[in-house]
PDB file of C-alpha atoms in Angstrom:
ATOM      1  CA  MET C1160       9.199 -23.554 -13.588  1.00 55.00           C
ATOM      2  CA  ASN C1161      12.144 -25.599 -12.399  1.00 57.00           C
ATOM      3  CA  HIS C1162      15.370 -25.552 -14.354  1.00 55.00           C
ATOM      4  CA  GLY C1163      15.411 -28.335 -16.937  1.00 63.00           C
ATOM      5  CA  GLU C1164      11.669 -28.963 -16.788  1.00 80.00           C
ATOM      6  CA  PRO C1165       9.392 -27.927 -19.656  1.00 90.00           C
ATOM      7  CA  ALA C1166       7.250 -24.871 -19.030  1.00 93.00           C
ATOM      8  CA  THR C1167       3.526 -25.463 -18.600  1.00 96.00           C
ATOM      9  CA  ILE C1168       1.320 -23.259 -20.770  1.00 97.00           C
ATOM     10  CA  LEU C1169      -2.415 -22.897 -20.254  1.00 97.00           C
ATOM     11  CA  LEU C1170      -4.254 -22.108 -23.487  1.00 97.00           C
ATOM     12  CA  ILE C1171      -7.750 -20.637 -23.018  1.00 96.00           C
ATOM     13  CA  GLU C1172      -9.287 -20.604 -26.505  1.00 95.00           C
ATOM     14  CA  ASP C1173     -12.730 -21.718 -27.674  1.00 93.00           C
ATOM     15  CA  GLU C1174     -12.029 -21.907 -31.430  1.00 93.00           C
ATOM     16  CA  GLU C1175     -11.090 -25.535 -32.027  1.00 93.00           C
ATOM     17  CA  ASP C1176      -8.878 -24.967 -35.070  1.00 93.00           C
ATOM     18  CA  ILE C1177      -6.842 -22.263 -33.316  1.00 93.00           C
ATOM     19  CA  GLN C1178      -6.603 -24.365 -30.159  1.00 94.00           C
ATOM     20  CA  GLN C1179      -5.272 -27.317 -32.133  1.00 95.00           C
ATOM     21  CA  MET C1180      -2.799 -25.226 -34.136  1.00 95.00           C
ATOM     22  CA  VAL C1181      -1.425 -23.449 -31.073  1.00 95.00           C
ATOM     23  CA  SER C1182      -1.199 -26.535 -28.854  1.00 95.00           C
ATOM     24  CA  TYR C1183       0.410 -28.607 -31.638  1.00 95.00           C
ATOM     25  CA  ASN C1184       3.185 -26.048 -32.158  1.00 95.00           C
ATOM     26  CA  LEU C1185       3.778 -25.549 -28.446  1.00 96.00           C
ATOM     27  CA  VAL C1186       4.015 -29.290 -27.765  1.00 95.00           C
ATOM     28  CA  ARG C1187       6.302 -29.698 -30.759  1.00 94.00           C
ATOM     29  CA  LYS C1188       8.572 -27.039 -29.224  1.00 94.00           C
ATOM     30  CA  GLY C1189       8.722 -28.983 -25.968  1.00 95.00           C
ATOM     31  CA  TYR C1190       6.174 -27.207 -23.811  1.00 96.00           C
ATOM     32  CA  ARG C1191       3.528 -28.927 -21.694  1.00 95.00           C
ATOM     33  CA  VAL C1192       0.107 -27.627 -22.753  1.00 96.00           C
ATOM     34  CA  VAL C1193      -3.230 -27.597 -20.936  1.00 96.00           C
ATOM     35  CA  CYS C1194      -6.296 -26.414 -22.890  1.00 96.00           C
ATOM     36  CA  ALA C1195      -9.570 -24.843 -21.762  1.00 95.00           C
ATOM     37  CA  ASP C1196     -12.403 -23.683 -24.022  1.00 94.00           C
ATOM     38  CA  SER C1197     -14.249 -21.255 -21.731  1.00 94.00           C
ATOM     39  CA  GLY C1198     -13.383 -18.498 -19.308  1.00 94.00           C
ATOM     40  CA  GLU C1199     -14.720 -20.368 -16.304  1.00 95.00           C
ATOM     41  CA  ALA C1200     -12.826 -23.558 -17.145  1.00 95.00           C
ATOM     42  CA  GLY C1201      -9.667 -21.584 -17.800  1.00 95.00           C
ATOM     43  CA  LEU C1202      -9.896 -19.742 -14.505  1.00 94.00           C
ATOM     44  CA  ALA C1203     -10.284 -23.038 -12.655  1.00 94.00           C
ATOM     45  CA  ASP C1204      -7.262 -24.457 -14.503  1.00 95.00           C
ATOM     46  CA  VAL C1205      -5.120 -21.448 -13.585  1.00 95.00           C
ATOM     47  CA  GLU C1206      -5.477 -22.358  -9.904  1.00 92.00           C
ATOM     48  CA  ARG C1207      -5.387 -26.123 -10.451  1.00 93.00           C
ATOM     49  CA  VAL C1208      -2.327 -26.224 -12.725  1.00 93.00           C
ATOM     50  CA  THR C1209      -0.437 -23.022 -11.747  1.00 92.00           C
ATOM     51  CA  PRO C1210       0.969 -22.637 -15.282  1.00 95.00           C
ATOM     52  CA  ASP C1211       4.149 -20.773 -16.176  1.00 94.00           C
ATOM     53  CA  LEU C1212       2.221 -18.786 -18.811  1.00 95.00           C
ATOM     54  CA  VAL C1213      -1.382 -18.279 -19.890  1.00 97.00           C
ATOM     55  CA  LEU C1214      -2.410 -17.720 -23.522  1.00 97.00           C
ATOM     56  CA  LEU C1215      -5.801 -16.086 -23.310  1.00 94.00           C
ATOM     57  CA  ASP C1216      -8.323 -15.295 -26.036  1.00 93.00           C
ATOM     58  CA  ILE C1217     -10.357 -12.126 -25.487  1.00 90.00           C
ATOM     59  CA  MET C1218     -13.610 -13.450 -26.979  1.00 89.00           C
ATOM     60  CA  LEU C1219     -14.691 -16.449 -24.895  1.00 90.00           C
ATOM     61  CA  PRO C1220     -18.049 -17.967 -23.975  1.00 87.00           C
ATOM     62  CA  GLY C1221     -19.127 -17.075 -20.436  1.00 87.00           C
ATOM     63  CA  LEU C1222     -16.380 -15.045 -18.797  1.00 92.00           C
ATOM     64  CA  ASP C1223     -14.454 -13.183 -21.498  1.00 92.00           C
ATOM     65  CA  GLY C1224     -10.671 -12.919 -21.549  1.00 92.00           C
ATOM     66  CA  MET C1225     -10.596  -9.514 -19.857  1.00 92.00           C
ATOM     67  CA  ALA C1226     -12.662 -10.812 -16.924  1.00 94.00           C
ATOM     68  CA  VAL C1227     -10.455 -13.897 -16.600  1.00 94.00           C
ATOM     69  CA  LEU C1228      -7.308 -11.770 -16.566  1.00 93.00           C
ATOM     70  CA  ALA C1229      -8.781  -9.324 -14.049  1.00 92.00           C
ATOM     71  CA  ARG C1230      -9.619 -12.189 -11.679  1.00 93.00           C
ATOM     72  CA  MET C1231      -6.139 -13.665 -12.128  1.00 92.00           C
ATOM     73  CA  ARG C1232      -4.517 -10.367 -11.204  1.00 88.00           C
ATOM     74  CA  ALA C1233      -6.807  -9.890  -8.185  1.00 88.00           C
ATOM     75  CA  ASN C1234      -5.926 -13.313  -6.757  1.00 88.00           C
ATOM     76  CA  PRO C1235      -2.607 -13.370  -4.834  1.00 83.00           C
ATOM     77  CA  ARG C1236      -2.064 -17.016  -5.878  1.00 87.00           C
ATOM     78  CA  THR C1237      -2.244 -16.220  -9.598  1.00 89.00           C
ATOM     79  CA  SER C1238      -1.428 -12.500  -9.843  1.00 85.00           C
ATOM     80  CA  ALA C1239       2.193 -13.036 -10.937  1.00 83.00           C
ATOM     81  CA  ILE C1240       1.474 -15.592 -13.691  1.00 90.00           C
ATOM     82  CA  PRO C1241       2.321 -13.960 -17.044  1.00 91.00           C
ATOM     83  CA  ALA C1242      -0.418 -13.776 -19.664  1.00 93.00           C
ATOM     84  CA  ILE C1243      -0.433 -13.149 -23.402  1.00 93.00           C
ATOM     85  CA  MET C1244      -3.730 -11.966 -24.904  1.00 91.00           C
ATOM     86  CA  LEU C1245      -4.925 -13.282 -28.265  1.00 90.00           C
ATOM     87  CA  THR C1246      -6.820 -10.405 -29.895  1.00 83.00           C
ATOM     88  CA  ALA C1247      -9.340 -11.052 -32.667  1.00 75.00           C
ATOM     89  CA  LYS C1248      -8.628  -7.968 -34.769  1.00 63.00           C
ATOM     90  CA  GLY C1249      -5.601  -6.420 -33.172  1.00 62.00           C
ATOM     91  CA  GLU C1250      -7.583  -3.229 -32.608  1.00 70.00           C
ATOM     92  CA  GLU C1251      -5.815  -0.752 -30.382  1.00 74.00           C
ATOM     93  CA  ARG C1252      -8.691  -0.441 -27.932  1.00 77.00           C
ATOM     94  CA  ASP C1253      -8.570  -4.217 -27.277  1.00 77.00           C
ATOM     95  CA  ILE C1254      -4.791  -4.099 -26.825  1.00 79.00           C
ATOM     96  CA  VAL C1255      -4.963  -1.093 -24.492  1.00 80.00           C
ATOM     97  CA  ALA C1256      -7.686  -2.756 -22.413  1.00 80.00           C
ATOM     98  CA  GLY C1257      -5.607  -5.939 -22.140  1.00 81.00           C
ATOM     99  CA  LEU C1258      -2.456  -4.104 -21.087  1.00 82.00           C
ATOM    100  CA  GLU C1259      -4.377  -2.007 -18.559  1.00 81.00           C
ATOM    101  CA  THR C1260      -5.824  -5.194 -17.075  1.00 83.00           C
ATOM    102  CA  GLY C1261      -2.346  -6.678 -16.681  1.00 84.00           C
ATOM    103  CA  ALA C1262      -1.452  -8.569 -19.855  1.00 88.00           C
ATOM    104  CA  ASP C1263       2.273  -9.045 -20.493  1.00 85.00           C
ATOM    105  CA  ASP C1264       1.927  -9.090 -24.276  1.00 86.00           C
ATOM    106  CA  TYR C1265      -0.626  -9.505 -27.048  1.00 86.00           C
ATOM    107  CA  ILE C1266      -0.772 -11.340 -30.375  1.00 87.00           C
ATOM    108  CA  PRO C1267      -3.251 -10.112 -33.025  1.00 86.00           C
ATOM    109  CA  LYS C1268      -5.062 -12.803 -35.014  1.00 85.00           C
ATOM    110  CA  PRO C1269      -4.325 -14.217 -37.478  1.00 86.00           C
ATOM    111  CA  PHE C1270      -0.783 -15.064 -36.380  1.00 89.00           C
ATOM    112  CA  SER C1271       1.862 -17.507 -37.553  1.00 91.00           C
ATOM    113  CA  PRO C1272       3.260 -20.297 -35.342  1.00 92.00           C
ATOM    114  CA  ARG C1273       6.662 -18.643 -35.645  1.00 91.00           C
ATOM    115  CA  VAL C1274       5.388 -15.372 -34.170  1.00 89.00           C
ATOM    116  CA  LEU C1275       3.532 -17.248 -31.429  1.00 92.00           C
ATOM    117  CA  LEU C1276       6.600 -19.232 -30.349  1.00 93.00           C
ATOM    118  CA  ALA C1277       8.826 -16.132 -30.401  1.00 90.00           C
ATOM    119  CA  ARG C1278       6.422 -14.189 -28.169  1.00 88.00           C
ATOM    120  CA  VAL C1279       5.975 -17.115 -25.761  1.00 92.00           C
ATOM    121  CA  GLU C1280       9.723 -17.629 -25.416  1.00 89.00           C
ATOM    122  CA  ALA C1281      10.304 -13.893 -24.914  1.00 85.00           C
ATOM    123  CA  VAL C1282       7.843 -13.695 -22.011  1.00 86.00           C
ATOM    124  CA  LEU C1283       9.131 -16.899 -20.393  1.00 88.00           C
ATOM    125  CA  ARG C1284      12.737 -15.746 -20.786  1.00 82.00           C
ATOM    126  CA  ARG C1285      11.963 -12.490 -18.989  1.00 74.00           C
ATOM    127  CA  ARG C1286      10.438 -14.432 -16.083  1.00 71.00           C
ATOM    128  CA  ARG C1287      13.458 -16.675 -15.539  1.00 66.00           C
ATOM    129  CA  PRO C1288      15.833 -15.772 -12.716  1.00 56.00           C
ATOM    130  CA  ALA C1289      19.312 -14.663 -13.657  1.00 51.00           C
ATOM    131  CA  GLY C1290      21.718 -17.577 -13.914  1.00 49.00           C
ATOM    132  CA  GLY C1291      24.892 -18.743 -15.537  1.00 45.00           C
ATOM    133  CA  GLY C1292      27.016 -17.836 -12.530  1.00 41.00           C
ATOM    134  CA  GLN C1293      26.171 -14.150 -12.800  1.00 44.00           C
ATOM    135  CA  THR C1294      25.491 -12.149  -9.670  1.00 44.00           C
ATOM    136  CA  ALA C1295      21.983 -10.794  -9.857  1.00 53.00           C
ATOM    137  CA  LYS C1296      21.948  -7.051  -9.338  1.00 81.00           C
ATOM    138  CA  VAL C1297      19.651  -5.329  -6.850  1.00 87.00           C
ATOM    139  CA  LEU C1298      18.805  -1.772  -7.885  1.00 89.00           C
ATOM    140  CA  GLU C1299      17.685   0.668  -5.213  1.00 89.00           C
ATOM    141  CA  HIS C1300      16.686   4.330  -5.409  1.00 87.00           C
ATOM    142  CA  HIS C1301      14.469   6.488  -3.179  1.00 83.00           C
ATOM    143  CA  GLY C1302      13.345   3.438  -1.168  1.00 87.00           C
ATOM    144  CA  LEU C1303      12.347   1.566  -4.320  1.00 92.00           C
ATOM    145  CA  GLN C1304      14.115  -1.787  -4.680  1.00 92.00           C
ATOM    146  CA  LEU C1305      14.260  -4.042  -7.732  1.00 92.00           C
ATOM    147  CA  ASP C1306      15.812  -7.499  -7.429  1.00 90.00           C
ATOM    148  CA  ALA C1307      16.691  -8.603 -10.962  1.00 83.00           C
ATOM    149  CA  GLY C1308      17.557 -12.166  -9.979  1.00 80.00           C
ATOM    150  CA  ARG C1309      14.347 -12.905  -8.110  1.00 80.00           C
ATOM    151  CA  ARG C1310      12.189 -10.643 -10.294  1.00 82.00           C
ATOM    152  CA  LEU C1311      10.881  -8.770  -7.259  1.00 87.00           C
ATOM    153  CA  ILE C1312       9.964  -5.125  -6.725  1.00 92.00           C
ATOM    154  CA  SER C1313       9.361  -3.495  -3.350  1.00 91.00           C
ATOM    155  CA  PHE C1314       8.824   0.043  -2.113  1.00 92.00           C
ATOM    156  CA  ALA C1315       9.398   0.988   1.518  1.00 87.00           C
ATOM    157  CA  GLY C1316       9.555  -2.737   2.278  1.00 86.00           C
ATOM    158  CA  ASN C1317       6.188  -3.522   0.672  1.00 89.00           C
ATOM    159  CA  PRO C1318       6.049  -5.860  -2.369  1.00 89.00           C
ATOM    160  CA  VAL C1319       4.821  -4.440  -5.668  1.00 90.00           C
ATOM    161  CA  ALA C1320       3.078  -6.771  -8.147  1.00 85.00           C
ATOM    162  CA  ALA C1321       4.030  -6.031 -11.765  1.00 85.00           C
ATOM    163  CA  THR C1322       3.759  -7.739 -15.124  1.00 82.00           C
ATOM    164  CA  ALA C1323       6.922  -8.924 -16.875  1.00 80.00           C
ATOM    165  CA  THR C1324       6.830  -5.940 -19.236  1.00 82.00           C
ATOM    166  CA  GLU C1325       6.321  -3.443 -16.410  1.00 87.00           C
ATOM    167  CA  PHE C1326       9.196  -5.030 -14.485  1.00 88.00           C
ATOM    168  CA  ASP C1327      11.530  -4.726 -17.466  1.00 87.00           C
ATOM    169  CA  ILE C1328      10.592  -1.107 -18.153  1.00 90.00           C
ATOM    170  CA  LEU C1329      11.321  -0.182 -14.531  1.00 92.00           C
ATOM    171  CA  GLN C1330      14.602  -2.095 -14.623  1.00 91.00           C
ATOM    172  CA  ILE C1331      15.732  -0.189 -17.728  1.00 91.00           C
ATOM    173  CA  LEU C1332      14.894   3.174 -16.145  1.00 92.00           C
ATOM    174  CA  LEU C1333      16.474   2.274 -12.784  1.00 91.00           C
ATOM    175  CA  ARG C1334      19.756   1.213 -14.356  1.00 90.00           C
ATOM    176  CA  ARG C1335      20.473   4.795 -15.441  1.00 90.00           C
ATOM    177  CA  PRO C1336      18.612   7.358 -13.335  1.00 90.00           C
ATOM    178  CA  GLY C1337      18.332  10.685 -15.143  1.00 92.00           C
ATOM    179  CA  TRP C1338      18.834   9.068 -18.555  1.00 93.00           C
ATOM    180  CA  VAL C1339      15.966   9.752 -20.961  1.00 93.00           C
ATOM    181  CA  TYR C1340      14.596   6.826 -22.977  1.00 92.00           C
ATOM    182  CA  SER C1341      12.276   7.273 -25.927  1.00 91.00           C
ATOM    183  CA  ARG C1342       9.166   5.127 -26.086  1.00 87.00           C
ATOM    184  CA  GLN C1343      10.661   3.235 -29.022  1.00 84.00           C
ATOM    185  CA  GLN C1344      13.885   2.556 -27.109  1.00 86.00           C
ATOM    186  CA  LEU C1345      11.947   1.185 -24.152  1.00 86.00           C
ATOM    187  CA  ILE C1346       9.860  -1.212 -26.188  1.00 80.00           C
ATOM    188  CA  GLU C1347      12.825  -2.385 -28.295  1.00 79.00           C
ATOM    189  CA  GLN C1348      14.878  -3.156 -25.194  1.00 77.00           C
ATOM    190  CA  VAL C1349      11.979  -5.016 -23.604  1.00 75.00           C
ATOM    191  CA  ARG C1350      10.528  -6.880 -26.573  1.00 67.00           C
ATOM    192  CA  GLY C1351      13.072  -6.601 -29.380  1.00 60.00           C
ATOM    193  CA  VAL C1352      13.284  -4.639 -32.600  1.00 48.00           C
ATOM    194  CA  GLY C1353      10.272  -4.774 -34.922  1.00 50.00           C
ATOM    195  CA  HIS C1354       7.580  -5.129 -32.278  1.00 58.00           C
ATOM    196  CA  ASN C1355       4.618  -3.069 -33.478  1.00 58.00           C
ATOM    197  CA  VAL C1356       3.764  -0.940 -30.458  1.00 62.00           C
ATOM    198  CA  THR C1357       2.366   2.573 -30.702  1.00 70.00           C
ATOM    199  CA  GLU C1358       3.387   5.419 -28.403  1.00 77.00           C
ATOM    200  CA  ARG C1359      -0.039   5.273 -26.789  1.00 81.00           C
ATOM    201  CA  LEU C1360       0.505   1.655 -25.758  1.00 81.00           C
ATOM    202  CA  VAL C1361       3.847   2.498 -24.168  1.00 86.00           C
ATOM    203  CA  ASP C1362       2.116   5.284 -22.245  1.00 89.00           C
ATOM    204  CA  VAL C1363      -0.487   2.753 -21.045  1.00 87.00           C
ATOM    205  CA  LEU C1364       2.262   0.428 -19.786  1.00 87.00           C
ATOM    206  CA  VAL C1365       4.055   3.238 -17.941  1.00 92.00           C
ATOM    207  CA  ALA C1366       0.779   4.534 -16.473  1.00 92.00           C
ATOM    208  CA  GLY C1367       0.025   1.050 -15.151  1.00 89.00           C
ATOM    209  CA  LEU C1368       3.495   0.791 -13.637  1.00 92.00           C
ATOM    210  CA  ARG C1369       3.180   4.190 -11.957  1.00 93.00           C
ATOM    211  CA  ARG C1370      -0.194   3.244 -10.512  1.00 91.00           C
ATOM    212  CA  LYS C1371       1.188   0.035  -8.993  1.00 90.00           C
ATOM    213  CA  LEU C1372       4.210   1.820  -7.535  1.00 93.00           C
ATOM    214  CA  GLY C1373       1.994   4.297  -5.669  1.00 91.00           C
ATOM    215  CA  ALA C1374       4.007   7.228  -4.333  1.00 92.00           C
ATOM    216  CA  ALA C1375       7.150   5.815  -5.979  1.00 92.00           C
ATOM    217  CA  GLY C1376       5.454   6.222  -9.357  1.00 93.00           C
ATOM    218  CA  ASP C1377       6.261   9.948  -9.179  1.00 94.00           C
ATOM    219  CA  PHE C1378       9.932   9.064  -9.663  1.00 94.00           C
ATOM    220  CA  ILE C1379       9.163   8.073 -13.262  1.00 94.00           C
ATOM    221  CA  GLU C1380       9.118  11.393 -15.062  1.00 95.00           C
ATOM    222  CA  THR C1381       7.675  12.176 -18.482  1.00 94.00           C
ATOM    223  CA  VAL C1382      10.003  14.117 -20.772  1.00 93.00           C
ATOM    224  CA  ARG C1383       7.648  15.872 -23.145  1.00 89.00           C
ATOM    225  CA  GLY C1384       8.209  15.023 -26.773  1.00 86.00           C
ATOM    226  CA  VAL C1385      10.836  12.392 -25.955  1.00 89.00           C
ATOM    227  CA  GLY C1386       9.884   9.663 -23.467  1.00 92.00           C
ATOM    228  CA  TYR C1387      10.610   8.799 -19.832  1.00 95.00           C
ATOM    229  CA  ARG C1388      13.328   8.846 -17.208  1.00 94.00           C
ATOM    230  CA  PHE C1389      13.763   7.836 -13.583  1.00 94.00           C
ATOM    231  CA  ARG C1390      14.455  10.866 -11.371  1.00 91.00           C
ATOM    232  CA  GLU C1391      18.069  11.183 -10.286  1.00 84.00           C
TER     233      GLU C1391
END
């Protein structure tokens, strides 16, 4: 997404009324919207359009949302594109599965346009490089490097692919090694106050981050009964 240009959002949703409601509100807000009504069509559009964000329904004809997201994350050309899952019932098992597959956020149905737009803007804002004349900070500990300006993570010189939420959690922990953050503090700093996330979901996000970091994942320590910290 170039500065000054509207973000392109790919909406993969087969329910016509939801597709129309979502696309109408996104276009009204100034976004460019591309719609697909099946998993296969959506997956093709991800490569064709290279959107700034994908809104992805779980229940789709053909390939379901989880399969689409898994293929996105496995493809180097599309692995870094943020995705928000639209969950039919908001059941925890669906949310956990989506986060484990690499979703950046989730929105349980039914949802209001206001909630939708807030979540979309939050994810896009986290993906933008630092600007405004500020010097982007590079954090480095134990061979793990996080470039806040370019939104890049590397360990021992090798790039690490992470979702926007995983990136932000690591950035929070790296800023103050040894400082213990509760699960609630982590999610509020990443997504804002009032986001309904259970402790289990935070644990899923951290587990996914550790797995992607490989050996560097051991630096993220669990503080029993409290939360997490990055080893000093």
